Every structure is written in C-alpha cells, then in structure tokens.
Amino acid sequence: MIASGSDPATRIMAALDRLAGDLPALGLAVSGGGDSVALMQVAAEWARGRRIMVATVDHDLRPGSDLEAAEVGRAARALGLSHVTLRWQRETRSGNLMAQARDARLRLLAGWAQRNDLPAVALGHTADDMAETLLMRLVRSAGIDGLAGMAEWRDAFGMRWLRPALGTHRQELRDWLKARGVSWIDDPSNENTDFERVRVRRAMATLGLDPAPLALAARHIAEARDALCDFAALVAREAQIEQGRLILPRGAFNEAPPEIRRRLLVASCRWITGADYPPRRATLLHALRSIEAGARVTLDGTMIAPSGADLRLTREAAAAGRAVPVVTGAWDRRWLVEGLAPGQHVAALGTAHLTRLAWRDAGLSRDEAAASPAIWQGETLVAAALLRQGPWRVTPLRGAADFRSLVKAH
C-alpha cells in the first residue's frame, strides 16, 4: 500500500528498515535509470554504518552502455559507495533475449554479492513495474502466483532479492530526484516497442490506466497467494526428509485441493533439484494426473513414486548422471562435498556397480542409489559416498527448513 502524501524517500527507508534493518551489509543493483538511482540515493542516507555496495550489469546490447555504467560508478563513489560493473557475454543469439538478459543479470549480481559477503541485493522496481507486470501476466493466462506480481522479497539464484521501492511510483521518484538536483539516465530501450513491457506501458498511457489501483490489485492477489502458501505448509507438516529424499503423506496430499497439490509438487521438485524456477505448467499438470492414477512419473529431474501411504520424491538417476563432476563444493546442486584426496572427483554412482553394493541396507531404492554421489578416481569407483564412511564429507545442501521456505516461497 502506498501511503498518500508521504515522501517517497521516507517510504523507501521504512521498507529498508523492514526488509534489511538487521543486515550488516546490502548490495544495490543500479542501472542508472531514475528508479535505481533514487534507491541508491536513499540507501546511502539510510546506511548508518552498514556496508553498502553497488553493481551495474552491462548487457552490452547497445552502444554507450559501458559509458552509462561508468556514470553510475561516478555517482556511487560521490555518495561514498563502492561500485563495480558486471559485464554479460551472451552465449547464443537465439531464444528470448529479455528472459536471457534477466537471468544473466540475476546470476551476475548473485555471484558478485556472494563474493562480497552481501546477504541481500536490493532492486529498484516500483509500483508501476508491479502494475505493468500484472497486465503482462494477465495476457499470458498466468495463475495466482504470476498475478500476485512482484514480492517485496524473494530467494532465487542463491540470493535474497529485496524491492524496497514497490511503495513508490516512477514519476514521483523522478520528481524527488529533480528536487535534489540529481540526474539519471533514460535508457533508449524503454522506447523500443519490440519489448512487451514497453508496449504495455504505452497501452496503459493510451487508455489512461492508473498504475496505482492495478498495483493494489496485485497486492490483494498476493495476500490470497500467501494464504494458499500457509495452507500448503499445513498439509506438508508431516513431510519426512532423509538422505536427500522427500516423503509426503499421500493421504493428505490427495485430499488437498488441486492448487495446494500443485504448490507442494513445485516446492518438492525445487527442493530435490535446487532449481531456481518451477516446472512448466503443462508438465506439472501431467505429473499430477499420473500421481492421482498411482503411477510413477519424472518431473524436471525429480522421480515421484506413489508408494503405499507415502509419496516419495527423489532425484532422477539420469538427471544426476548428467550433473557436472566436481572436485570440491556443490555437486548436482544437492550435495556439499569436501575432503577428497588429490585426483578424486564426485559424480553420480550410476547403475554399473550396484550389484556389488549394499544399497538396500542403506534404505535406498535402486534409483536413489544410482543418483547418489560417488567418489571416483578417474574411471575407478572409490566409494559410494552414502554407503561408506571415509575422509570425505558429503552433506545435503537443503534440509527441512529449506523445504518449508520453498512451500511458502513467493
């Protein structure tokens, strides 16, 4: 809700207190546009001893983008803030450019924040962005999560993202900057009607649609979404987690309304695989029909098996087999591996050696064993890490608290 008559900077500061007041440091994503420049100005004043760092992503999609990033750097340093430019090198010319740029931007910012021990990154989205997003998603027949628009915070790409300016409007931030004599950069791509958001923005202006009630509608939908998340968490309260698997009570799952089953399946798959995004709706609905029929099904790298009173979700063996081997750190976005000897690496156990391993004694199914982490020396199997103790340490990256967080994720 936007408080009428209050100063936009005061609203942003209040949101920063609420979202990041207990954080010792904060990253800012600043493109140079009016919204993010205003956020940077306010955050510099709000900091009060906190470490604030600024990053600009240069997508290198048009001439002069490097000069704009350098200008942001000068403005940040004038406020006493450190600045870095993160450059994207596009790997392919095919596919959805805007989606690729968005994901690349978030991955670059997340990596920068993690390297600098920043627990969160603030973005400059406003209520206008919320209204535009609502209309864009209506056209795509989005569900309630999509229509809820932008949340004040969310976790993705291993980072927490904050949107403290959602309670402000684009024009009032520019008016606030003008009053302070602060300039910003108008991105020419904001006039390019090849982009959906630009077309929606122009349609809103042509029809005289006020962003404020649209943004408020999105917030009302978000409240309904949060209630559904709470209901899903209640249905999943008896979930069991062990050895990288998730077991849901089948009776409670089957008795829940379709939307709750969908939410639980999305959270479960993301918990198993570590994926940043949910499965596509069509494949998700197919999986739900298979579960209802009592059949096993795979969904985005997750094996889902109805068994007696349980619904057992594990990593699909074939998907684990495609995971990149590692010498140390996270393997398959599921396991943290440490303490390997020189020349050793971690990869999926696979099926070739299962006949001589006691995987049943460990309570694993055949598929779970094949998808489990194994220690290899070249092409030679050293050990199935979940079946044998050794100098290495293999621990799951996600636990019960992470699953609960995903069930209630925005």
mmCIF file of C-alpha atoms in Angstrom:
data_model
loop_
_atom_site.group_PDB
_atom_site.id
_atom_site.type_symbol
_atom_site.label_atom_id
_atom_site.label_comp_id
_atom_site.label_asym_id
_atom_site.label_seq_id
_atom_site.Cartn_x
_atom_site.Cartn_y
_atom_site.Cartn_z
ATOM 1 C CA MET A 1 0.000 0.000 0.000
ATOM 2 C CA ILE A 2 1.330 3.454 -0.932
ATOM 3 C CA ALA A 3 0.903 5.979 1.848
ATOM 4 C CA SER A 4 -0.618 9.081 0.272
ATOM 5 C CA GLY A 5 1.147 12.358 0.948
ATOM 6 C CA SER A 6 4.315 10.797 2.384
ATOM 7 C CA ASP A 7 7.743 11.452 0.923
ATOM 8 C CA PRO A 8 8.920 8.601 -1.386
ATOM 9 C CA ALA A 9 12.313 8.529 0.318
ATOM 10 C CA THR A 10 10.605 8.063 3.689
ATOM 11 C CA ARG A 11 8.647 5.109 2.300
ATOM 12 C CA ILE A 12 11.784 3.502 0.854
ATOM 13 C CA MET A 13 13.633 3.965 4.146
ATOM 14 C CA ALA A 14 10.758 2.362 6.047
ATOM 15 C CA ALA A 15 10.829 -0.578 3.637
ATOM 16 C CA LEU A 16 14.606 -0.892 4.015
ATOM 17 C CA ASP A 17 14.184 -0.926 7.809
ATOM 18 C CA ARG A 18 11.619 -3.695 7.480
ATOM 19 C CA LEU A 19 13.440 -5.777 4.877
ATOM 20 C CA ALA A 20 17.107 -5.172 5.698
ATOM 21 C CA GLY A 21 17.233 -3.478 9.086
ATOM 22 C CA ASP A 22 19.033 -6.432 10.671
ATOM 23 C CA LEU A 23 21.562 -6.875 7.854
ATOM 24 C CA PRO A 24 25.168 -5.671 8.288
ATOM 25 C CA ALA A 25 25.577 -5.115 4.543
ATOM 26 C CA LEU A 26 23.466 -4.698 1.423
ATOM 27 C CA GLY A 27 24.059 -4.784 -2.307
ATOM 28 C CA LEU A 28 22.311 -2.412 -4.707
ATOM 29 C CA ALA A 29 21.626 -3.153 -8.365
ATOM 30 C CA VAL A 30 21.754 0.227 -10.106
ATOM 31 C CA SER A 31 21.236 0.537 -13.852
ATOM 32 C CA GLY A 32 21.407 4.322 -13.961
ATOM 33 C CA GLY A 33 17.665 4.812 -14.528
ATOM 34 C CA GLY A 34 15.607 7.050 -12.276
ATOM 35 C CA ASP A 35 14.206 4.249 -10.107
ATOM 36 C CA SER A 36 17.523 2.629 -9.191
ATOM 37 C CA VAL A 37 19.364 5.966 -8.875
ATOM 38 C CA ALA A 38 16.714 7.123 -6.393
ATOM 39 C CA LEU A 39 17.119 3.855 -4.479
ATOM 40 C CA MET A 40 20.888 4.395 -4.340
ATOM 41 C CA GLN A 41 20.473 7.962 -3.063
ATOM 42 C CA VAL A 42 18.079 6.845 -0.333
ATOM 43 C CA ALA A 43 20.121 3.768 0.645
ATOM 44 C CA ALA A 44 23.277 5.860 1.039
ATOM 45 C CA GLU A 45 21.436 8.066 3.518
ATOM 46 C CA TRP A 46 19.787 5.091 5.237
ATOM 47 C CA ALA A 47 23.017 3.089 5.619
ATOM 48 C CA ARG A 48 24.007 4.389 9.075
ATOM 49 C CA GLY A 49 27.264 2.461 9.201
ATOM 50 C CA ARG A 50 26.116 -0.511 7.135
ATOM 51 C CA ARG A 51 28.319 -1.613 4.266
ATOM 52 C CA ILE A 52 26.545 -0.688 1.023
ATOM 53 C CA MET A 53 27.965 -1.809 -2.321
ATOM 54 C CA VAL A 54 26.694 -1.002 -5.811
ATOM 55 C CA ALA A 55 26.822 -3.051 -9.018
ATOM 56 C CA THR A 56 25.738 -2.259 -12.561
ATOM 57 C CA VAL A 57 25.171 -5.002 -15.127
ATOM 58 C CA ASP A 58 26.305 -4.011 -18.623
ATOM 59 C CA HIS A 59 24.463 -6.266 -21.063
ATOM 60 C CA ASP A 60 26.434 -4.786 -23.980
ATOM 61 C CA LEU A 61 23.318 -4.779 -26.142
ATOM 62 C CA ARG A 62 23.674 -1.216 -27.447
ATOM 63 C CA PRO A 63 26.410 1.389 -27.971
ATOM 64 C CA GLY A 64 27.224 3.503 -24.951
ATOM 65 C CA SER A 65 26.113 1.050 -22.280
ATOM 66 C CA ASP A 66 29.665 0.955 -20.889
ATOM 67 C CA LEU A 67 29.699 4.752 -20.552
ATOM 68 C CA GLU A 68 26.381 4.629 -18.683
ATOM 69 C CA ALA A 69 27.783 2.055 -16.260
ATOM 70 C CA ALA A 70 30.821 4.280 -15.699
ATOM 71 C CA GLU A 71 28.494 7.202 -14.929
ATOM 72 C CA VAL A 72 26.734 5.118 -12.279
ATOM 73 C CA GLY A 73 30.144 4.358 -10.809
ATOM 74 C CA ARG A 74 30.962 8.062 -10.519
ATOM 75 C CA ALA A 75 27.596 8.770 -8.862
ATOM 76 C CA ALA A 76 28.064 5.901 -6.407
ATOM 77 C CA ARG A 77 31.564 6.990 -5.413
ATOM 78 C CA ALA A 78 30.288 10.547 -4.884
ATOM 79 C CA LEU A 79 27.992 9.035 -2.237
ATOM 80 C CA GLY A 80 30.884 7.132 -0.676
ATOM 81 C CA LEU A 81 29.769 3.771 -2.086
ATOM 82 C CA SER A 82 31.937 1.243 -3.893
ATOM 83 C CA HIS A 83 30.885 0.286 -7.415
ATOM 84 C CA VAL A 84 31.613 -2.452 -9.912
ATOM 85 C CA THR A 85 30.435 -3.101 -13.471
ATOM 86 C CA LEU A 86 29.442 -6.688 -14.275
ATOM 87 C CA ARG A 87 29.547 -7.497 -17.985
ATOM 88 C CA TRP A 88 27.371 -10.086 -19.685
ATOM 89 C CA GLN A 89 28.737 -12.041 -22.624
ATOM 90 C CA ARG A 90 25.778 -13.521 -24.449
ATOM 91 C CA GLU A 91 26.457 -17.110 -25.489
ATOM 92 C CA THR A 92 23.734 -17.502 -28.104
ATOM 93 C CA ARG A 93 21.778 -15.274 -30.463
ATOM 94 C CA SER A 94 18.682 -17.487 -30.338
ATOM 95 C CA GLY A 95 15.900 -17.591 -27.759
ATOM 96 C CA ASN A 96 14.145 -14.927 -25.708
ATOM 97 C CA LEU A 97 16.591 -12.036 -25.347
ATOM 98 C CA MET A 98 14.786 -10.365 -22.445
ATOM 99 C CA ALA A 99 14.497 -13.603 -20.454
ATOM 100 C CA GLN A 100 18.167 -14.420 -21.087
ATOM 101 C CA ALA A 101 19.226 -10.924 -20.053
ATOM 102 C CA ARG A 102 17.103 -11.083 -16.883
ATOM 103 C CA ASP A 103 18.545 -14.418 -15.791
ATOM 104 C CA ALA A 104 22.089 -13.343 -16.674
ATOM 105 C CA ARG A 105 21.629 -10.141 -14.674
ATOM 106 C CA LEU A 106 20.453 -12.026 -11.597
ATOM 107 C CA ARG A 107 23.222 -14.636 -11.856
ATOM 108 C CA LEU A 108 25.912 -11.983 -12.242
ATOM 109 C CA LEU A 109 24.540 -9.972 -9.327
ATOM 110 C CA ALA A 110 24.165 -13.075 -7.141
ATOM 111 C CA GLY A 111 27.763 -14.120 -7.808
ATOM 112 C CA TRP A 112 29.023 -10.610 -7.048
ATOM 113 C CA ALA A 113 27.033 -10.465 -3.808
ATOM 114 C CA GLN A 114 28.238 -13.880 -2.658
ATOM 115 C CA ARG A 115 31.870 -12.980 -3.356
ATOM 116 C CA ASN A 116 31.474 -9.848 -1.239
ATOM 117 C CA ASP A 117 29.538 -11.444 1.639
ATOM 118 C CA LEU A 118 26.397 -9.443 0.898
ATOM 119 C CA PRO A 119 23.332 -11.218 2.336
ATOM 120 C CA ALA A 120 20.857 -9.486 0.005
ATOM 121 C CA VAL A 121 20.603 -7.315 -3.100
ATOM 122 C CA ALA A 122 18.045 -4.506 -3.440
ATOM 123 C CA LEU A 123 16.366 -3.794 -6.785
ATOM 124 C CA GLY A 124 14.671 -0.582 -7.901
ATOM 125 C CA HIS A 125 11.254 -1.878 -9.010
ATOM 126 C CA THR A 126 8.317 0.440 -8.326
ATOM 127 C CA ALA A 127 4.526 0.189 -8.176
ATOM 128 C CA ASP A 128 4.474 0.999 -11.900
ATOM 129 C CA ASP A 129 6.521 -2.135 -12.579
ATOM 130 C CA MET A 130 4.046 -4.072 -10.450
ATOM 131 C CA ALA A 131 1.088 -2.781 -12.486
ATOM 132 C CA GLU A 132 2.785 -3.494 -15.821
ATOM 133 C CA THR A 133 3.725 -6.994 -14.676
ATOM 134 C CA LEU A 134 0.123 -7.734 -13.690
ATOM 135 C CA LEU A 135 -1.150 -6.812 -17.167
ATOM 136 C CA MET A 136 1.623 -8.750 -18.930
ATOM 137 C CA ARG A 137 0.806 -11.864 -16.936
ATOM 138 C CA LEU A 138 -2.932 -11.496 -17.457
ATOM 139 C CA VAL A 139 -2.294 -11.707 -21.201
ATOM 140 C CA ARG A 140 -0.349 -14.945 -20.614
ATOM 141 C CA SER A 141 -3.192 -16.509 -18.582
ATOM 142 C CA ALA A 142 -0.966 -16.637 -15.509
ATOM 143 C CA GLY A 143 -2.060 -18.322 -12.300
ATOM 144 C CA ILE A 144 -2.323 -16.675 -8.921
ATOM 145 C CA ASP A 145 1.452 -16.636 -8.363
ATOM 146 C CA GLY A 146 2.015 -14.753 -11.587
ATOM 147 C CA LEU A 147 -0.850 -12.330 -10.986
ATOM 148 C CA ALA A 148 0.469 -11.595 -7.494
ATOM 149 C CA GLY A 149 3.187 -9.659 -9.282
ATOM 150 C CA MET A 150 6.405 -8.699 -7.565
ATOM 151 C CA ALA A 151 7.021 -9.557 -3.936
ATOM 152 C CA GLU A 152 8.955 -7.290 -1.581
ATOM 153 C CA TRP A 153 11.444 -10.108 -1.199
ATOM 154 C CA ARG A 154 12.202 -13.467 -2.734
ATOM 155 C CA ASP A 155 15.017 -16.018 -2.804
ATOM 156 C CA ALA A 156 16.491 -17.107 -6.149
ATOM 157 C CA PHE A 157 19.903 -17.921 -7.608
ATOM 158 C CA GLY A 158 21.258 -18.444 -4.103
ATOM 159 C CA MET A 159 20.482 -14.855 -3.064
ATOM 160 C CA ARG A 160 17.758 -12.839 -1.343
ATOM 161 C CA TRP A 161 16.329 -10.056 -3.531
ATOM 162 C CA LEU A 162 14.639 -7.034 -1.984
ATOM 163 C CA ARG A 163 12.317 -4.493 -3.607
ATOM 164 C CA PRO A 164 12.050 -1.614 -1.120
ATOM 165 C CA ALA A 165 10.676 0.862 -3.715
ATOM 166 C CA LEU A 166 7.446 -1.008 -4.518
ATOM 167 C CA GLY A 167 5.539 1.514 -2.424
ATOM 168 C CA THR A 168 6.557 4.372 -4.734
ATOM 169 C CA HIS A 169 5.730 5.450 -8.278
ATOM 170 C CA ARG A 170 8.129 6.070 -11.137
ATOM 171 C CA GLN A 171 7.208 9.723 -11.664
ATOM 172 C CA GLU A 172 7.359 10.728 -8.017
ATOM 173 C CA LEU A 173 10.874 9.288 -7.765
ATOM 174 C CA ARG A 174 11.931 11.369 -10.750
ATOM 175 C CA ASP A 175 10.313 14.447 -9.209
ATOM 176 C CA TRP A 176 12.186 13.724 -5.979
ATOM 177 C CA LEU A 177 15.489 13.437 -7.881
ATOM 178 C CA LYS A 178 14.836 16.684 -9.763
ATOM 179 C CA ALA A 179 14.188 18.489 -6.496
ATOM 180 C CA ARG A 180 17.577 17.331 -5.247
ATOM 181 C CA GLY A 181 19.365 18.185 -8.496
ATOM 182 C CA VAL A 182 20.241 14.541 -9.174
ATOM 183 C CA SER A 183 20.345 13.315 -12.775
ATOM 184 C CA TRP A 184 19.681 9.870 -14.171
ATOM 185 C CA ILE A 185 19.960 8.047 -17.492
ATOM 186 C CA ASP A 186 16.972 7.435 -19.743
ATOM 187 C CA ASP A 187 17.537 4.039 -21.351
ATOM 188 C CA PRO A 188 16.535 4.282 -25.047
ATOM 189 C CA SER A 189 15.329 0.674 -24.953
ATOM 190 C CA ASN A 190 12.430 1.957 -22.836
ATOM 191 C CA GLU A 191 11.023 3.381 -26.082
ATOM 192 C CA ASN A 192 11.563 0.190 -28.096
ATOM 193 C CA THR A 193 8.164 -1.375 -28.824
ATOM 194 C CA ASP A 194 9.838 -4.681 -29.672
ATOM 195 C CA PHE A 195 9.733 -5.246 -25.910
ATOM 196 C CA GLU A 196 6.460 -6.333 -24.312
ATOM 197 C CA ARG A 197 6.815 -4.130 -21.247
ATOM 198 C CA VAL A 198 7.185 -1.028 -23.414
ATOM 199 C CA ARG A 199 4.027 -1.933 -25.374
ATOM 200 C CA VAL A 200 2.097 -2.498 -22.140
ATOM 201 C CA ARG A 201 3.349 0.799 -20.719
ATOM 202 C CA ARG A 202 2.191 2.671 -23.814
ATOM 203 C CA ALA A 203 -1.171 0.901 -23.814
ATOM 204 C CA MET A 204 -1.697 1.953 -20.206
ATOM 205 C CA ALA A 205 -0.948 5.560 -21.114
ATOM 206 C CA THR A 206 -3.260 5.443 -24.147
ATOM 207 C CA LEU A 207 -6.136 4.003 -22.109
ATOM 208 C CA GLY A 208 -5.475 6.279 -19.167
ATOM 209 C CA LEU A 209 -4.961 3.354 -16.777
ATOM 210 C CA ASP A 210 -3.688 4.476 -13.380
ATOM 211 C CA PRO A 211 -0.903 2.142 -12.159
ATOM 212 C CA ALA A 212 -1.930 2.633 -8.505
ATOM 213 C CA PRO A 213 -5.148 0.535 -8.445
ATOM 214 C CA LEU A 214 -3.521 -2.118 -10.642
ATOM 215 C CA ALA A 215 -0.604 -2.391 -8.228
ATOM 216 C CA LEU A 216 -3.060 -2.572 -5.335
ATOM 217 C CA ALA A 217 -4.962 -5.384 -7.078
ATOM 218 C CA ALA A 218 -1.686 -7.296 -7.410
ATOM 219 C CA ARG A 219 -1.103 -6.860 -3.677
ATOM 220 C CA HIS A 220 -4.581 -8.210 -2.915
ATOM 221 C CA ILE A 221 -3.828 -11.255 -5.070
ATOM 222 C CA ALA A 222 -0.523 -11.624 -3.226
ATOM 223 C CA GLU A 223 -2.397 -11.786 0.078
ATOM 224 C CA ALA A 224 -4.534 -14.615 -1.302
ATOM 225 C CA ARG A 225 -1.381 -16.364 -2.524
ATOM 226 C CA ASP A 226 0.186 -16.103 0.926
ATOM 227 C CA ALA A 227 -2.912 -17.722 2.453
ATOM 228 C CA LEU A 228 -2.583 -20.622 -0.002
ATOM 229 C CA CYS A 229 1.080 -20.967 0.941
ATOM 230 C CA ASP A 230 0.121 -21.217 4.607
ATOM 231 C CA PHE A 231 -2.447 -23.903 3.778
ATOM 232 C CA ALA A 232 0.141 -25.845 1.756
ATOM 233 C CA ALA A 233 2.567 -25.666 4.683
ATOM 234 C CA LEU A 234 -0.071 -27.200 6.960
ATOM 235 C CA VAL A 235 -0.677 -30.062 4.519
ATOM 236 C CA ALA A 236 3.081 -30.695 4.336
ATOM 237 C CA ARG A 237 3.754 -30.508 8.072
ATOM 238 C CA GLU A 238 4.291 -34.290 8.335
ATOM 239 C CA ALA A 239 6.809 -34.389 5.465
ATOM 240 C CA GLN A 240 9.895 -36.536 6.112
ATOM 241 C CA ILE A 241 13.371 -35.664 4.866
ATOM 242 C CA GLU A 242 16.283 -38.074 4.881
ATOM 243 C CA GLN A 243 19.312 -38.856 2.713
ATOM 244 C CA GLY A 244 18.343 -36.283 0.112
ATOM 245 C CA ARG A 245 14.806 -37.630 -0.365
ATOM 246 C CA LEU A 246 11.443 -36.141 0.486
ATOM 247 C CA ILE A 247 8.435 -38.180 1.607
ATOM 248 C CA LEU A 248 4.966 -36.619 1.713
ATOM 249 C CA PRO A 249 1.911 -38.230 3.351
ATOM 250 C CA ARG A 250 -0.020 -39.470 0.349
ATOM 251 C CA GLY A 251 -3.426 -39.237 2.010
ATOM 252 C CA ALA A 252 -3.049 -35.585 2.995
ATOM 253 C CA PHE A 253 -1.653 -34.795 -0.452
ATOM 254 C CA ASN A 254 -4.510 -36.488 -2.311
ATOM 255 C CA GLU A 255 -7.175 -34.857 -0.116
ATOM 256 C CA ALA A 256 -5.810 -31.346 -0.645
ATOM 257 C CA PRO A 257 -7.364 -29.057 -3.290
ATOM 258 C CA PRO A 258 -5.667 -29.108 -6.729
ATOM 259 C CA GLU A 259 -3.944 -25.756 -6.218
ATOM 260 C CA ILE A 260 -2.390 -26.954 -2.949
ATOM 261 C CA ARG A 261 -1.181 -30.187 -4.576
ATOM 262 C CA ARG A 262 0.358 -28.121 -7.358
ATOM 263 C CA ARG A 263 2.174 -25.896 -4.867
ATOM 264 C CA LEU A 264 3.504 -28.840 -2.898
ATOM 265 C CA LEU A 265 4.767 -30.525 -6.042
ATOM 266 C CA VAL A 266 6.523 -27.338 -7.196
ATOM 267 C CA ALA A 267 8.203 -26.875 -3.806
ATOM 268 C CA SER A 268 9.162 -30.556 -3.629
ATOM 269 C CA CYS A 269 10.761 -30.583 -7.083
ATOM 270 C CA ARG A 270 12.689 -27.401 -6.379
ATOM 271 C CA TRP A 271 13.840 -28.851 -3.057
ATOM 272 C CA ILE A 272 15.088 -32.015 -4.756
ATOM 273 C CA THR A 273 16.830 -30.347 -7.708
ATOM 274 C CA GLY A 274 17.761 -26.883 -6.429
ATOM 275 C CA ALA A 275 16.115 -25.326 -9.500
ATOM 276 C CA ASP A 276 15.519 -21.576 -9.474
ATOM 277 C CA TYR A 277 12.226 -21.823 -11.356
ATOM 278 C CA PRO A 278 9.197 -24.159 -11.097
ATOM 279 C CA PRO A 279 8.435 -26.806 -13.742
ATOM 280 C CA ARG A 280 6.346 -25.753 -16.729
ATOM 281 C CA ARG A 281 2.633 -25.853 -16.061
ATOM 282 C CA ALA A 282 1.835 -28.466 -18.732
ATOM 283 C CA THR A 283 4.399 -30.959 -17.427
ATOM 284 C CA LEU A 284 3.329 -30.223 -13.859
ATOM 285 C CA LEU A 285 -0.329 -31.000 -14.621
ATOM 286 C CA HIS A 286 0.705 -34.228 -16.378
ATOM 287 C CA ALA A 287 2.655 -35.262 -13.273
ATOM 288 C CA LEU A 288 -0.305 -34.515 -11.012
ATOM 289 C CA ARG A 289 -2.571 -36.711 -13.168
ATOM 290 C CA SER A 290 -0.021 -39.538 -13.026
ATOM 291 C CA ILE A 291 0.229 -39.279 -9.243
ATOM 292 C CA GLU A 292 -3.555 -39.349 -8.958
ATOM 293 C CA ALA A 293 -3.539 -42.567 -11.005
ATOM 294 C CA GLY A 294 -0.883 -44.082 -8.719
ATOM 295 C CA ALA A 295 1.802 -44.133 -11.408
ATOM 296 C CA ARG A 296 5.461 -43.183 -11.135
ATOM 297 C CA VAL A 297 6.471 -40.099 -13.067
ATOM 298 C CA THR A 298 9.513 -37.891 -13.587
ATOM 299 C CA LEU A 299 9.254 -34.121 -13.444
ATOM 300 C CA ASP A 300 12.164 -31.790 -14.202
ATOM 301 C CA GLY A 301 14.758 -34.199 -12.876
ATOM 302 C CA THR A 302 12.678 -35.452 -9.949
ATOM 303 C CA MET A 303 11.388 -39.020 -9.640
ATOM 304 C CA ILE A 304 7.943 -39.119 -7.996
ATOM 305 C CA ALA A 305 6.751 -42.516 -6.804
ATOM 306 C CA PRO A 306 3.436 -43.175 -5.000
ATOM 307 C CA SER A 307 4.116 -46.000 -2.567
ATOM 308 C CA GLY A 308 1.560 -47.199 -0.016
ATOM 309 C CA ALA A 309 0.745 -44.312 2.293
ATOM 310 C CA ASP A 310 3.637 -42.213 1.008
ATOM 311 C CA LEU A 311 4.579 -40.084 -1.947
ATOM 312 C CA ARG A 312 8.322 -40.489 -2.367
ATOM 313 C CA LEU A 313 10.309 -37.831 -4.260
ATOM 314 C CA THR A 314 13.933 -38.434 -5.186
ATOM 315 C CA ARG A 315 16.469 -37.301 -7.752
ATOM 316 C CA GLU A 316 16.045 -38.869 -11.183
ATOM 317 C CA ALA A 317 19.099 -41.077 -11.822
ATOM 318 C CA ALA A 318 19.507 -39.989 -15.458
ATOM 319 C CA ALA A 319 19.445 -36.309 -14.450
ATOM 320 C CA ALA A 320 22.037 -36.900 -11.723
ATOM 321 C CA GLY A 321 24.190 -38.702 -14.284
ATOM 322 C CA ARG A 322 24.284 -35.526 -16.371
ATOM 323 C CA ALA A 323 25.477 -33.388 -13.452
ATOM 324 C CA VAL A 324 28.957 -31.929 -13.869
ATOM 325 C CA PRO A 325 31.579 -33.780 -11.765
ATOM 326 C CA VAL A 326 33.233 -31.688 -9.037
ATOM 327 C CA VAL A 327 36.449 -31.885 -7.044
ATOM 328 C CA THR A 328 35.026 -29.916 -4.136
ATOM 329 C CA GLY A 329 31.937 -27.858 -3.359
ATOM 330 C CA ALA A 330 28.365 -28.416 -4.518
ATOM 331 C CA TRP A 331 27.598 -31.381 -6.765
ATOM 332 C CA ASP A 332 24.310 -31.623 -8.667
ATOM 333 C CA ARG A 333 23.045 -28.645 -6.635
ATOM 334 C CA ARG A 334 22.212 -31.207 -3.909
ATOM 335 C CA TRP A 335 25.316 -32.281 -2.017
ATOM 336 C CA LEU A 336 28.255 -30.421 -0.498
ATOM 337 C CA VAL A 337 31.428 -32.470 -0.928
ATOM 338 C CA GLU A 338 34.639 -31.810 0.982
ATOM 339 C CA GLY A 339 37.859 -33.632 1.829
ATOM 340 C CA LEU A 340 38.582 -35.542 -1.372
ATOM 341 C CA ALA A 341 42.091 -36.847 -1.973
ATOM 342 C CA PRO A 342 44.123 -35.464 -4.899
ATOM 343 C CA GLY A 343 42.877 -36.814 -8.217
ATOM 344 C CA GLN A 344 39.437 -37.716 -6.898
ATOM 345 C CA HIS A 345 36.132 -36.222 -8.007
ATOM 346 C CA VAL A 346 32.420 -36.600 -7.295
ATOM 347 C CA ALA A 347 29.914 -37.820 -9.870
ATOM 348 C CA ALA A 348 26.760 -39.930 -9.865
ATOM 349 C CA LEU A 349 27.174 -43.543 -8.743
ATOM 350 C CA GLY A 350 25.169 -44.845 -11.700
ATOM 351 C CA THR A 351 23.954 -48.425 -12.128
ATOM 352 C CA ALA A 352 27.030 -50.343 -13.303
ATOM 353 C CA HIS A 353 28.383 -51.054 -9.806
ATOM 354 C CA LEU A 354 25.113 -51.547 -7.923
ATOM 355 C CA THR A 355 25.244 -55.365 -7.980
ATOM 356 C CA ARG A 356 28.218 -55.375 -5.592
ATOM 357 C CA LEU A 357 26.994 -52.613 -3.269
ATOM 358 C CA ALA A 358 24.639 -52.939 -0.275
ATOM 359 C CA TRP A 359 22.399 -50.037 -1.274
ATOM 360 C CA ARG A 360 19.274 -51.754 0.089
ATOM 361 C CA ASP A 361 20.836 -51.881 3.571
ATOM 362 C CA ALA A 362 21.111 -48.079 3.469
ATOM 363 C CA GLY A 363 17.362 -47.778 2.883
ATOM 364 C CA LEU A 364 17.812 -46.531 -0.676
ATOM 365 C CA SER A 365 15.841 -47.515 -3.722
ATOM 366 C CA ARG A 366 17.779 -48.579 -6.823
ATOM 367 C CA ASP A 367 17.148 -45.219 -8.491
ATOM 368 C CA GLU A 368 18.187 -43.296 -5.381
ATOM 369 C CA ALA A 369 21.420 -45.256 -5.168
ATOM 370 C CA ALA A 370 22.187 -44.638 -8.843
ATOM 371 C CA ALA A 371 21.561 -40.889 -8.362
ATOM 372 C CA SER A 372 23.648 -40.660 -5.195
ATOM 373 C CA PRO A 373 27.111 -39.030 -5.025
ATOM 374 C CA ALA A 374 30.095 -41.321 -5.518
ATOM 375 C CA ILE A 375 33.823 -40.751 -5.135
ATOM 376 C CA TRP A 376 35.804 -41.541 -8.291
ATOM 377 C CA GLN A 377 39.493 -41.702 -9.150
ATOM 378 C CA GLY A 378 39.468 -41.254 -12.886
ATOM 379 C CA GLU A 379 37.199 -44.030 -14.181
ATOM 380 C CA THR A 380 37.602 -46.108 -10.999
ATOM 381 C CA LEU A 381 34.924 -46.105 -8.315
ATOM 382 C CA VAL A 382 36.448 -45.390 -4.901
ATOM 383 C CA ALA A 383 33.257 -45.432 -2.851
ATOM 384 C CA ALA A 384 29.541 -44.790 -2.845
ATOM 385 C CA ALA A 385 29.614 -41.800 -0.516
ATOM 386 C CA LEU A 386 26.250 -42.501 1.168
ATOM 387 C CA LEU A 387 27.136 -46.142 1.783
ATOM 388 C CA ARG A 388 30.658 -45.922 3.125
ATOM 389 C CA GLN A 389 32.425 -43.640 5.587
ATOM 390 C CA GLY A 390 35.696 -42.085 4.569
ATOM 391 C CA PRO A 391 37.856 -38.979 4.881
ATOM 392 C CA TRP A 392 35.405 -37.096 2.676
ATOM 393 C CA ARG A 393 32.373 -35.235 3.975
ATOM 394 C CA VAL A 394 29.144 -35.315 1.975
ATOM 395 C CA THR A 395 26.224 -33.351 3.358
ATOM 396 C CA PRO A 396 22.894 -32.358 1.775
ATOM 397 C CA LEU A 397 22.587 -28.716 0.746
ATOM 398 C CA ARG A 398 18.942 -28.467 1.813
ATOM 399 C CA GLY A 399 17.051 -29.582 4.886
ATOM 400 C CA ALA A 400 13.571 -29.381 6.372
ATOM 401 C CA ALA A 401 13.719 -25.610 6.908
ATOM 402 C CA ASP A 402 14.557 -25.115 3.232
ATOM 403 C CA PHE A 403 11.568 -27.183 2.199
ATOM 404 C CA ARG A 404 9.246 -25.161 4.415
ATOM 405 C CA SER A 405 10.691 -21.984 2.922
ATOM 406 C CA LEU A 406 10.045 -23.239 -0.616
ATOM 407 C CA VAL A 407 6.467 -24.166 0.235
ATOM 408 C CA LYS A 408 5.914 -20.574 1.328
ATOM 409 C CA ALA A 409 8.118 -19.041 -1.362
ATOM 410 C CA HIS A 410 6.920 -16.047 -3.349
#
